[in-house]
Short mmCIF file of C-alpha atoms in Angstrom, two decimals:
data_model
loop_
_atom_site.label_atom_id
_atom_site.label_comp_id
_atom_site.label_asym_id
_atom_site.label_seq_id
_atom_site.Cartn_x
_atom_site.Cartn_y
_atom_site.Cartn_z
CA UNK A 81 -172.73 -64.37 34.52
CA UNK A 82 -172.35 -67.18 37.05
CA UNK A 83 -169.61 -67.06 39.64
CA UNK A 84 -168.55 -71.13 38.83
CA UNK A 85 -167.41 -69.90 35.69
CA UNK A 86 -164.05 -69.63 37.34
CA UNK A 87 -163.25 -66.79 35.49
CA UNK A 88 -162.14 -63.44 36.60
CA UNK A 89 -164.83 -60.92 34.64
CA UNK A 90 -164.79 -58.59 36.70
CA UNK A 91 -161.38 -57.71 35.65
CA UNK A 92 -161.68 -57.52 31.78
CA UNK A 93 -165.27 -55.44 31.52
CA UNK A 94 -163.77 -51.82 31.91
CA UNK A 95 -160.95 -52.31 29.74
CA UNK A 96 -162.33 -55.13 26.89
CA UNK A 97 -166.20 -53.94 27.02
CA UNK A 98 -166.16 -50.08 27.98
CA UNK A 99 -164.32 -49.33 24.81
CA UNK A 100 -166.51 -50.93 22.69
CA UNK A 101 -169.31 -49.24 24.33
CA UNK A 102 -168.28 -45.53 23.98
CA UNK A 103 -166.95 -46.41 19.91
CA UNK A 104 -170.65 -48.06 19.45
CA UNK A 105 -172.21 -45.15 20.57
CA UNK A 106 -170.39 -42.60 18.99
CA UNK A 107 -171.36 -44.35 15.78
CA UNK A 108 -175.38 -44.19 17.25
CA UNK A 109 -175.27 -41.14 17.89
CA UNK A 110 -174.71 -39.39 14.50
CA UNK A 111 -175.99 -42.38 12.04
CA UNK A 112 -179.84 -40.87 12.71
CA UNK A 113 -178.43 -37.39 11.89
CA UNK A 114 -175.78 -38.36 9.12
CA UNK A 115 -178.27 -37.25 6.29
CA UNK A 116 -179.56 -34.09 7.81
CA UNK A 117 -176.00 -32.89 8.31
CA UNK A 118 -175.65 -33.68 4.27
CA UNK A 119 -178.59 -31.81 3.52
CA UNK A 120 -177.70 -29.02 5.29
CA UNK A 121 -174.86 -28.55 3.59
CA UNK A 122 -176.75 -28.97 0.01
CA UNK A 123 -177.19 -32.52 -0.85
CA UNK A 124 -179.83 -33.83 -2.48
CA UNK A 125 -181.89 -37.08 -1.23
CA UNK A 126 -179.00 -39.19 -3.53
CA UNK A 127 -176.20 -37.30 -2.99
CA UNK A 128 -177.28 -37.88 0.98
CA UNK A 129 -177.41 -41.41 0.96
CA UNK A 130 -174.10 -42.03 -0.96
CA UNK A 131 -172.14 -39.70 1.52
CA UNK A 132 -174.11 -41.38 4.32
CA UNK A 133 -172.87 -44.64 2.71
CA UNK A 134 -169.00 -43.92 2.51
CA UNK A 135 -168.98 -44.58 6.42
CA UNK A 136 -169.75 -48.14 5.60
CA UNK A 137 -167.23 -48.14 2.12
CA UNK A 138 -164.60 -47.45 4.98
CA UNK A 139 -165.64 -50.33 6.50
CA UNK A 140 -165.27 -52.36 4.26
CA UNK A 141 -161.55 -50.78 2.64
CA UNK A 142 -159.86 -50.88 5.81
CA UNK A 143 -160.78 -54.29 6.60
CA UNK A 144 -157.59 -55.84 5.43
CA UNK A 145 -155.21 -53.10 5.76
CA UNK A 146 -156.72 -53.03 9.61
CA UNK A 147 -155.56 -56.73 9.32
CA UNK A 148 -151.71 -55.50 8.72
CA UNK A 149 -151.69 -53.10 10.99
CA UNK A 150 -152.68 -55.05 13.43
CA UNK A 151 -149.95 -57.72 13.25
CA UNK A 152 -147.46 -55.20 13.15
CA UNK A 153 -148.29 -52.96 15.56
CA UNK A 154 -150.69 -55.06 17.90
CA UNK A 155 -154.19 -54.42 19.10
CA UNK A 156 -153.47 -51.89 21.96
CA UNK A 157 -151.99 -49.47 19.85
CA UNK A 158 -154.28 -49.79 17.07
CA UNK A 159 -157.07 -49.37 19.05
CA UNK A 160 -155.95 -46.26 20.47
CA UNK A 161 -154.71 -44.95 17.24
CA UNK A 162 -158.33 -45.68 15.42
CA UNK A 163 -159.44 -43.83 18.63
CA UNK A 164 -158.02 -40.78 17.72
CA UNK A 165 -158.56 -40.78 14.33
CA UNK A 166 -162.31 -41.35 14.80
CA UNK A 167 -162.33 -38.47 17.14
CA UNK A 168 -160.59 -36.51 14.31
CA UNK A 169 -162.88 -37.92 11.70
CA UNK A 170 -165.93 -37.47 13.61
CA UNK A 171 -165.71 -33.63 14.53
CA UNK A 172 -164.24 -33.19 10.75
CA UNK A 173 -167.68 -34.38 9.80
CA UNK A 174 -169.38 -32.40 11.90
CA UNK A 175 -168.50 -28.85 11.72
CA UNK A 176 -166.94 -29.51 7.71
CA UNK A 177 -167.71 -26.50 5.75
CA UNK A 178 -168.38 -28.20 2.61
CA UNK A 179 -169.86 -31.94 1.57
CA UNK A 180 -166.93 -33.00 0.03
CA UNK A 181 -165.11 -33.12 3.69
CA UNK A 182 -167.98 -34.17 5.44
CA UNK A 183 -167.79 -36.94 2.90
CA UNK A 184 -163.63 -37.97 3.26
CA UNK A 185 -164.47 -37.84 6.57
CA UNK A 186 -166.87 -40.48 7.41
CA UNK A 187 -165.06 -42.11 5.03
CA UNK A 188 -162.07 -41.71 7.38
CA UNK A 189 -164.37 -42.51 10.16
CA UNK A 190 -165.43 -46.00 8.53
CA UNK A 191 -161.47 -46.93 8.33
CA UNK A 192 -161.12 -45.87 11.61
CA UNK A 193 -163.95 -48.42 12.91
CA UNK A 194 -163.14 -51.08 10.75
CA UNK A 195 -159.62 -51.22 12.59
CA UNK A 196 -160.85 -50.65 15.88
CA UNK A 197 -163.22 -53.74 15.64
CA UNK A 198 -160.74 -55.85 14.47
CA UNK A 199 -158.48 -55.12 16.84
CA UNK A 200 -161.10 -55.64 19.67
CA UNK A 201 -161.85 -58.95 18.42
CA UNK A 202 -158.02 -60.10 18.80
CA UNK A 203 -157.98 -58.85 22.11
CA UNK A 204 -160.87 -60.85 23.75
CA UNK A 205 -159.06 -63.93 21.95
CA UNK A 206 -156.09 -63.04 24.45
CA UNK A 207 -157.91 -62.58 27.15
CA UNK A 208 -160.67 -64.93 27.27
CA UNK A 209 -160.53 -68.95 27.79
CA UNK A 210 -161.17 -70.98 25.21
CA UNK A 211 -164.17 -72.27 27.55
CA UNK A 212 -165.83 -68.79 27.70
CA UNK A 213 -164.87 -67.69 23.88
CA UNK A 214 -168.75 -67.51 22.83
CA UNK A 215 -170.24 -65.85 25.87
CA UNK A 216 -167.36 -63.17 25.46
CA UNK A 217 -167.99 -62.57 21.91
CA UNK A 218 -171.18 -62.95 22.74
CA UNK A 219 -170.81 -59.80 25.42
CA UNK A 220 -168.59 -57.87 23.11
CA UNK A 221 -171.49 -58.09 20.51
CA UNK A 222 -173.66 -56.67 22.90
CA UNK A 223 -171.81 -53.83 24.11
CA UNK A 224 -171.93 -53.08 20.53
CA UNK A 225 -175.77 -53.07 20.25
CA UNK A 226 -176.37 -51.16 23.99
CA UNK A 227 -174.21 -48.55 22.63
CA UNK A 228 -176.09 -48.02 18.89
CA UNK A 229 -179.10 -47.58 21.57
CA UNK A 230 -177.58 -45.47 23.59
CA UNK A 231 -175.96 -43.09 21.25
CA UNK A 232 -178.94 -41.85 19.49
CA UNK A 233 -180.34 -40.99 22.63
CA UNK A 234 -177.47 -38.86 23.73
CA UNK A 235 -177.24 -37.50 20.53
CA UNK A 236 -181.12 -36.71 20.46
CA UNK A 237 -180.76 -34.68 24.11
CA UNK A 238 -178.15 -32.53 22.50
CA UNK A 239 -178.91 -31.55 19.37
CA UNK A 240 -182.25 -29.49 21.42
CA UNK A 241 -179.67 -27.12 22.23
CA UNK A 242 -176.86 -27.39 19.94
CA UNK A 243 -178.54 -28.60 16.64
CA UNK A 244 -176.94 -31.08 14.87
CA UNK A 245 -173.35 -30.13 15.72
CA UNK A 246 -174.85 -31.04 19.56
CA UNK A 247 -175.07 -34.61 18.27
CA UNK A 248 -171.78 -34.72 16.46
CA UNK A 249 -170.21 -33.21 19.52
CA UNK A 250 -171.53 -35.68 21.34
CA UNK A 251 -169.93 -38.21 19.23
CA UNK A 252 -166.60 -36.75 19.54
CA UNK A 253 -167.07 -37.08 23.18
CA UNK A 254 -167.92 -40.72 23.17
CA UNK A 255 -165.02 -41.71 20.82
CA UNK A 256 -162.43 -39.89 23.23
CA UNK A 257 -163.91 -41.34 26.28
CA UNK A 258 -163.45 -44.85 24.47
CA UNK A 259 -160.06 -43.99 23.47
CA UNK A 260 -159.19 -42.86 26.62
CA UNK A 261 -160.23 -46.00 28.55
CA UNK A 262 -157.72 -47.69 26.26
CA UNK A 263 -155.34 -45.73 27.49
CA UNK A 264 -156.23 -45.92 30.98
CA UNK A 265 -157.12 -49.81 31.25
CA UNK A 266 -154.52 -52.48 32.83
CA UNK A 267 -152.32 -53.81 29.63
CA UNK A 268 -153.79 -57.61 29.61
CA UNK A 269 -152.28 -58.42 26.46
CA UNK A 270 -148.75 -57.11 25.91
CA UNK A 271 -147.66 -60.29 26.58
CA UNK A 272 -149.00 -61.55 23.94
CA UNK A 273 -148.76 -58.72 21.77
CA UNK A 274 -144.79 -59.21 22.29
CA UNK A 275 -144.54 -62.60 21.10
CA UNK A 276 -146.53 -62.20 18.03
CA UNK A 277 -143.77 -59.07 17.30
CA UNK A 278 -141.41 -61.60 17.09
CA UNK A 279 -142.66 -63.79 14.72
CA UNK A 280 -142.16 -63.16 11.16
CA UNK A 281 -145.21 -61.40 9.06
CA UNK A 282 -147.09 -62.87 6.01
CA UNK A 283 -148.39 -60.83 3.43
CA UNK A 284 -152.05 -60.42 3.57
CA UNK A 285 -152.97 -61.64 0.59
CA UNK A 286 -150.85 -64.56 1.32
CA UNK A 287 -152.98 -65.29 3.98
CA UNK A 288 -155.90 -65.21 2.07
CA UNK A 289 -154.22 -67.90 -0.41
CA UNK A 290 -153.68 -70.03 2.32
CA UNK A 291 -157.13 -70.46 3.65
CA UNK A 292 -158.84 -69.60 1.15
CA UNK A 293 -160.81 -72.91 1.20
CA UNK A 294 -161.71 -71.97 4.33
CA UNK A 295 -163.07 -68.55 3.46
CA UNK A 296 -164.84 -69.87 0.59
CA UNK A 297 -167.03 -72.30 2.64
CA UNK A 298 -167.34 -71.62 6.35
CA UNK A 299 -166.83 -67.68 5.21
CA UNK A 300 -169.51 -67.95 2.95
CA UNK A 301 -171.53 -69.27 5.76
CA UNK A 302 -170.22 -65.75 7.51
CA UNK A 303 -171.39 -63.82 4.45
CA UNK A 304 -175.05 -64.79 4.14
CA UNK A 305 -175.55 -64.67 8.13
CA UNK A 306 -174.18 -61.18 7.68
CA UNK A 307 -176.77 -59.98 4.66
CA UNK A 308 -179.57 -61.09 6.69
CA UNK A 309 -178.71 -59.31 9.58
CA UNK A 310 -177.82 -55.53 7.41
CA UNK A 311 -181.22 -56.52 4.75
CA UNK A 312 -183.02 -56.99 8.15
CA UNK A 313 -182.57 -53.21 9.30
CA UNK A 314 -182.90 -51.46 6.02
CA UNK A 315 -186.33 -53.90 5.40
CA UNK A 316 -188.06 -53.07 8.34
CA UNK A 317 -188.26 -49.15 7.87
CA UNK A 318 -188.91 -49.62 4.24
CA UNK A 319 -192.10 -52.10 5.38
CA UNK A 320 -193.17 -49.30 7.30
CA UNK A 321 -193.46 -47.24 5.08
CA UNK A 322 -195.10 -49.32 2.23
CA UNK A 323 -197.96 -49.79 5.06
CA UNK A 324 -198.74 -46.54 5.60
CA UNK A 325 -196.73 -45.67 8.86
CA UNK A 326 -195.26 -42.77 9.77
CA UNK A 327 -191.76 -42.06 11.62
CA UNK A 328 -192.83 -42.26 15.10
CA UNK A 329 -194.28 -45.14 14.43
CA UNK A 330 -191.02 -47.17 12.64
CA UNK A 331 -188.79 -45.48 15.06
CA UNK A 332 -191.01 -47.06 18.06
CA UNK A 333 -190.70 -50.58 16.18
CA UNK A 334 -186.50 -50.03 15.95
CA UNK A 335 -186.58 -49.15 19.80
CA UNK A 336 -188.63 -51.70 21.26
CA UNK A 337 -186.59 -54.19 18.65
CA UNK A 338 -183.58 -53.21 19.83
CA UNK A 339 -183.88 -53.47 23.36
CA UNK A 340 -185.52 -56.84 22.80
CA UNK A 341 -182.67 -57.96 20.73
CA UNK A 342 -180.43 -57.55 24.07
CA UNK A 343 -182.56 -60.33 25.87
CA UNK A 344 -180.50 -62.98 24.10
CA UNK A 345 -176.78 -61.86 24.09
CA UNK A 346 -175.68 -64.38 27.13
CA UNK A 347 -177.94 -67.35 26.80
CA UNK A 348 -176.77 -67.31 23.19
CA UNK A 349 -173.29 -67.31 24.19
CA UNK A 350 -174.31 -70.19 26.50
CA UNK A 351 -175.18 -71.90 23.78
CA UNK A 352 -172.60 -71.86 21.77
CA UNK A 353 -169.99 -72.65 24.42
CA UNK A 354 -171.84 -75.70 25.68
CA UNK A 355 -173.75 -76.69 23.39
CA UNK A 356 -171.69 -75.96 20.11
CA UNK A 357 -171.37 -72.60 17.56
CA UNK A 358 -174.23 -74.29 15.42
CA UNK A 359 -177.03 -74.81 17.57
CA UNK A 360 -177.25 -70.80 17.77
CA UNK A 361 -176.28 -70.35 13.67
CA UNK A 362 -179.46 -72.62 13.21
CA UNK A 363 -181.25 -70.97 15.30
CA UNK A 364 -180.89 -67.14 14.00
CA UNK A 365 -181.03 -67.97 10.23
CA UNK A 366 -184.11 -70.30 10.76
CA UNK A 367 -185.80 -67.44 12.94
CA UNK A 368 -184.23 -64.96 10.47
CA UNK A 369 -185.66 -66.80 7.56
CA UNK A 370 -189.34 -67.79 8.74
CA UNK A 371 -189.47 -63.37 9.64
CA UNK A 372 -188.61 -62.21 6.01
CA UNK A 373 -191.11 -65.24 4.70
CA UNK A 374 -193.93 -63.87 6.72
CA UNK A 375 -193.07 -60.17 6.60
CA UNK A 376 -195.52 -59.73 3.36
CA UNK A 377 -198.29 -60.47 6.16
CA UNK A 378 -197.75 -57.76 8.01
CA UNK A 379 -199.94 -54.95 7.44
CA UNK A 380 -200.21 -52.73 10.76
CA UNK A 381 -198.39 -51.88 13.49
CA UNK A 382 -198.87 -54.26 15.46
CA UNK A 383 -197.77 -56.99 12.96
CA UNK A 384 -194.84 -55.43 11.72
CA UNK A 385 -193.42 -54.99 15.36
CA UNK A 386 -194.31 -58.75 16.26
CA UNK A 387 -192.19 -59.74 12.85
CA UNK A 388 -189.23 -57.07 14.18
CA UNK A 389 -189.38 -58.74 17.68
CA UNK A 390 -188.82 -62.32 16.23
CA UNK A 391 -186.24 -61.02 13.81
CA UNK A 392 -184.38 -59.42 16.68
CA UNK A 393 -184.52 -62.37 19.41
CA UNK A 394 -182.94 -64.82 16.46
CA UNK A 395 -180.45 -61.80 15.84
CA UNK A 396 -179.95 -61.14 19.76
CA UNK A 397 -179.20 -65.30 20.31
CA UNK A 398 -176.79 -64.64 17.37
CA UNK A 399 -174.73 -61.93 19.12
CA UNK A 400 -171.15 -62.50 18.55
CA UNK A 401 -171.11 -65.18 16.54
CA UNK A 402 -169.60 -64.52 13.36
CA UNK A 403 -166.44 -62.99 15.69
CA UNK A 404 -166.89 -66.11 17.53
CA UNK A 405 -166.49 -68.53 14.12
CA UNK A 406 -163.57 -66.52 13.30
CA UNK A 407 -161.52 -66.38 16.38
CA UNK A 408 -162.24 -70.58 16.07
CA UNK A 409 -160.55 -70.69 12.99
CA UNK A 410 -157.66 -68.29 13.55
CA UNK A 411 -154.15 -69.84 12.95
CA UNK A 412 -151.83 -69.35 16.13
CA UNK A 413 -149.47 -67.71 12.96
CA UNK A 414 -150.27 -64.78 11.07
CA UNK A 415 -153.79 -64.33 12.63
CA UNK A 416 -154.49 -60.50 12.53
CA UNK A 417 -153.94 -60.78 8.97
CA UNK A 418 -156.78 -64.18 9.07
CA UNK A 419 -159.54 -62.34 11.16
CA UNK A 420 -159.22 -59.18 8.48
CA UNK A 421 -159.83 -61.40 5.81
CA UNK A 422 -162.68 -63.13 7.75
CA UNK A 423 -163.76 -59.57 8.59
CA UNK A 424 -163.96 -58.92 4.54
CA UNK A 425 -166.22 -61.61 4.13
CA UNK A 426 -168.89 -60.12 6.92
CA UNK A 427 -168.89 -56.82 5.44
CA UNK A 428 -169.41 -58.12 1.71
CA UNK A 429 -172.32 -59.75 3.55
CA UNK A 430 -173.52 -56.33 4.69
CA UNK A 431 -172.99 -55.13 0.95
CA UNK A 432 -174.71 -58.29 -0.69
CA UNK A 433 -177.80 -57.49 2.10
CA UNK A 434 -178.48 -53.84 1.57
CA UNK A 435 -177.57 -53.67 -2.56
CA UNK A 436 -179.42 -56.90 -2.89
CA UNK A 437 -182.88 -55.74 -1.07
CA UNK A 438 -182.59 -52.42 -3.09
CA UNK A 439 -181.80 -54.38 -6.37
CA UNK A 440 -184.51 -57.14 -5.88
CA UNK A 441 -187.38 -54.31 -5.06
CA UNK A 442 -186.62 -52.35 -8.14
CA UNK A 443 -187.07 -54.77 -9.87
CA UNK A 444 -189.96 -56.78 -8.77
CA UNK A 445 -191.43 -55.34 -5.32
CA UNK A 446 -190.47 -55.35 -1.71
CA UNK A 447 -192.92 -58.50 -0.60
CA UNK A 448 -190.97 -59.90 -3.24
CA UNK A 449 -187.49 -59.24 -1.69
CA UNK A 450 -188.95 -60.29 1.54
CA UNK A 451 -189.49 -63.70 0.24
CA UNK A 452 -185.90 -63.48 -1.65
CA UNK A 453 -184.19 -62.55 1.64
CA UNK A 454 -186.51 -65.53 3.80
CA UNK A 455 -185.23 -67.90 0.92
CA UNK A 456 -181.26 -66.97 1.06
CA UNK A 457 -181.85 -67.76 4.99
CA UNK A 458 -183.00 -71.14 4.36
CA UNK A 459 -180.01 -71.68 1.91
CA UNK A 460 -177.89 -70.14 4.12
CA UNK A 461 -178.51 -72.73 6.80
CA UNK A 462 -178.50 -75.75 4.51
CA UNK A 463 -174.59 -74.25 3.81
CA UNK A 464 -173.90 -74.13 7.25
CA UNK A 465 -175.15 -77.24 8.14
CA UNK A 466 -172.84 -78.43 5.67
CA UNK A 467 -169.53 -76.60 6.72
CA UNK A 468 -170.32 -75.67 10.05
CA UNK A 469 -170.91 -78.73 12.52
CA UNK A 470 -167.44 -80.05 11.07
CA UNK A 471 -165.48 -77.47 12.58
CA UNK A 472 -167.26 -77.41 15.71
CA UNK A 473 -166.39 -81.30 16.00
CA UNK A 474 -162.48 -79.96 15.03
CA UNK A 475 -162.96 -77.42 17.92
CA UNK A 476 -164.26 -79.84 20.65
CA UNK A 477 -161.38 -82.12 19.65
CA UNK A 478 -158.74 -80.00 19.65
#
């Protein structure tokens, strides 16, 4: 980050990054483990994978009741509310006596994130110039992804000892020491916070009403960026597998990935300031696209982790950005409620991704999914390239 930004960074990592760290990490640290905790307590492989999946239902629930809270309560206190419950949530899920509670748990858990991320995003829209938006997000974003690295690794180095309560515990750890930085950091937003108290509240499906033109083009845009991204992580281990690899192997291919997808986080968010939000949109879903179309190529090692490390540089210049559309498009009025409704249309993306790759391979094969997903990118860009470059003309005028 260059000093002639002007801009005092320094001053908002702790208390706008750290959080997000520790809450990413927490999350890493059990999502490896999630399934063997299930199993232990006498799921099958299905039963597994559906309580594994409530996490994400939560996600997706709480987006626009986050969205309420929000406005009425502000982003400092509902960040250190979700805090606590995810701490609560978290250790529920790992020492619950019976699946059922592990289940309502990471349910819990999911609501808990999906209020805590929404709140984050409000807060670097207070604290953050309009100049620097992108490269914020952009940050924020990968905070996120260092701590989903991170956290397995903790939670790996603990469970040798403790099992997998070790990684759990862990967790808890990480989600208090989030919460707790809340707590701790200066107060850059009350300000803020304070005048939006003042102003009357719409109801959130109002809101919805109200821009829903909006949502249905530019959100849509939002929505197939975000099913490339979630089709891209359950695709790769599945490819793995279909070529003969074992788990050391695919596990190898995530890490390198992931640390390769960090590479990109700032210059992307230099692009998007400077050069406008869909120079970088074009750029992940044609790299995102031309991946899945070549995927069905890939039959060793090798290739498969040359496809991964294109799919995560065009994912790593892409950090941020769908927080970054929707704190462009926030009203002044009302705008908690707006970015939980934008929210709502990223994690039906993550649903259309996952339930569509699983959908398409049953019924053809996964090469053919592959193909399916590389095609939705190109159509995904043609939409954008409708919807998008409009409202970054809007932006630079405004």
């Amino acid at each position: 980050m260059s000093a002639d930004d002007g801009f005092g960074w320094r001053g908002i990592v702790v208390p706008a990054y750290g959080p997000t760290f520790l809450s990413a990490g927490a999350a890493g640290a059990v999502l490896p483990i999630a399934a063997l905790r299930a199993d232990e307590l006498g799921a099958s492989l299905g039963v597994a994978a559906f309580v594994v999946a409530l996490t994400g239902v939560g996600q997706l629930v709480g987006v626009l009741p986050a969205g309420t809270l929000v406005a009425r309560i502000g982003e400092r206190a509902t960040l250190l509310r979700a805090g606590a419950l995810d701490v609560v949530a978290l250790a529920v899920a790992g020492w619950a006596p019976s699946l059922w509670l592990m289940g309502v748990a990471l349910f819990v858990s999911g609501l808990a994130t999906s209020a805590f991320f929404l709140a984050r995003q409000g807060y670097m829209i207070d604290v953050l110039p309009q100049r620097l938006l992108a490269r914020g997000m952009s940050l924020l974003g990968g905070s996120m992804r260092a701590g989903l690295l991170l956290g397995p690794v903790i939670g790996s180095l603990a469970i040798a000892p403790f099992g997998l309560q070790g990684a759990y515990g862990a967790a808890v750890l990480l989600a208090a020491g989030s919460a707790l930085t809340v707590l701790t950091a200066p107060d850059l937003t009350g300000e803020h916070e304070r005048a939006r108290a003042a102003e009357p509240h719409t109801g959130v499906w109002r809101v919805i009403r109200q821009h829903a033109r909006l949502l249905l083009t530019q959100g849509i845009a939002v929505l197939m960026i975000s099913a490339m991204r979630t089709a891209r992580l359950a695709i790769l281990p599945l490819w793995a597998l279909h070529i003969g690899l074992d788990g050391v192997d695919s596990s190898q291919i995530f890490a390198i990935s992931g640390v390769a997808e960090l590479v990109l986080v700032y210059p992307g968010g230099w692009m998007m300031d400077r050069l406008g939000r869909m120079w970088v949109v074009g750029a992940l879903l044609t790299v995102m696209a031309a991946s899945f179309l070549i995927l069905p190529l890939a039959d060793s090692k090798g290739e498969l982790l040359a496809v991964a490390l294109c799919m995560a540089l065009g994912n790593g210049l892409g950090s941020g950005i769908v927080m970054t559309l929707g704190a462009d498009a926030a009203p002044q009025v009302d705008r908690a409620q707006f970015l939980g409704a934008w929210r709502l249309m990223g994690e039906a993306g993550h649903s259309v991704g996952s339930l569509g790759l699983s959908a398409v391979t049953v019924v053809a094969s996964l090469p053919v999914a592959a193909v399916a997903l590389g095609v939705l990118g190109i159509a995904g860009l043609v939409w954008s390239g409708v919807w998008l470059p409009r409202a970054d003309r809007e932006r630079v005028a405004a």
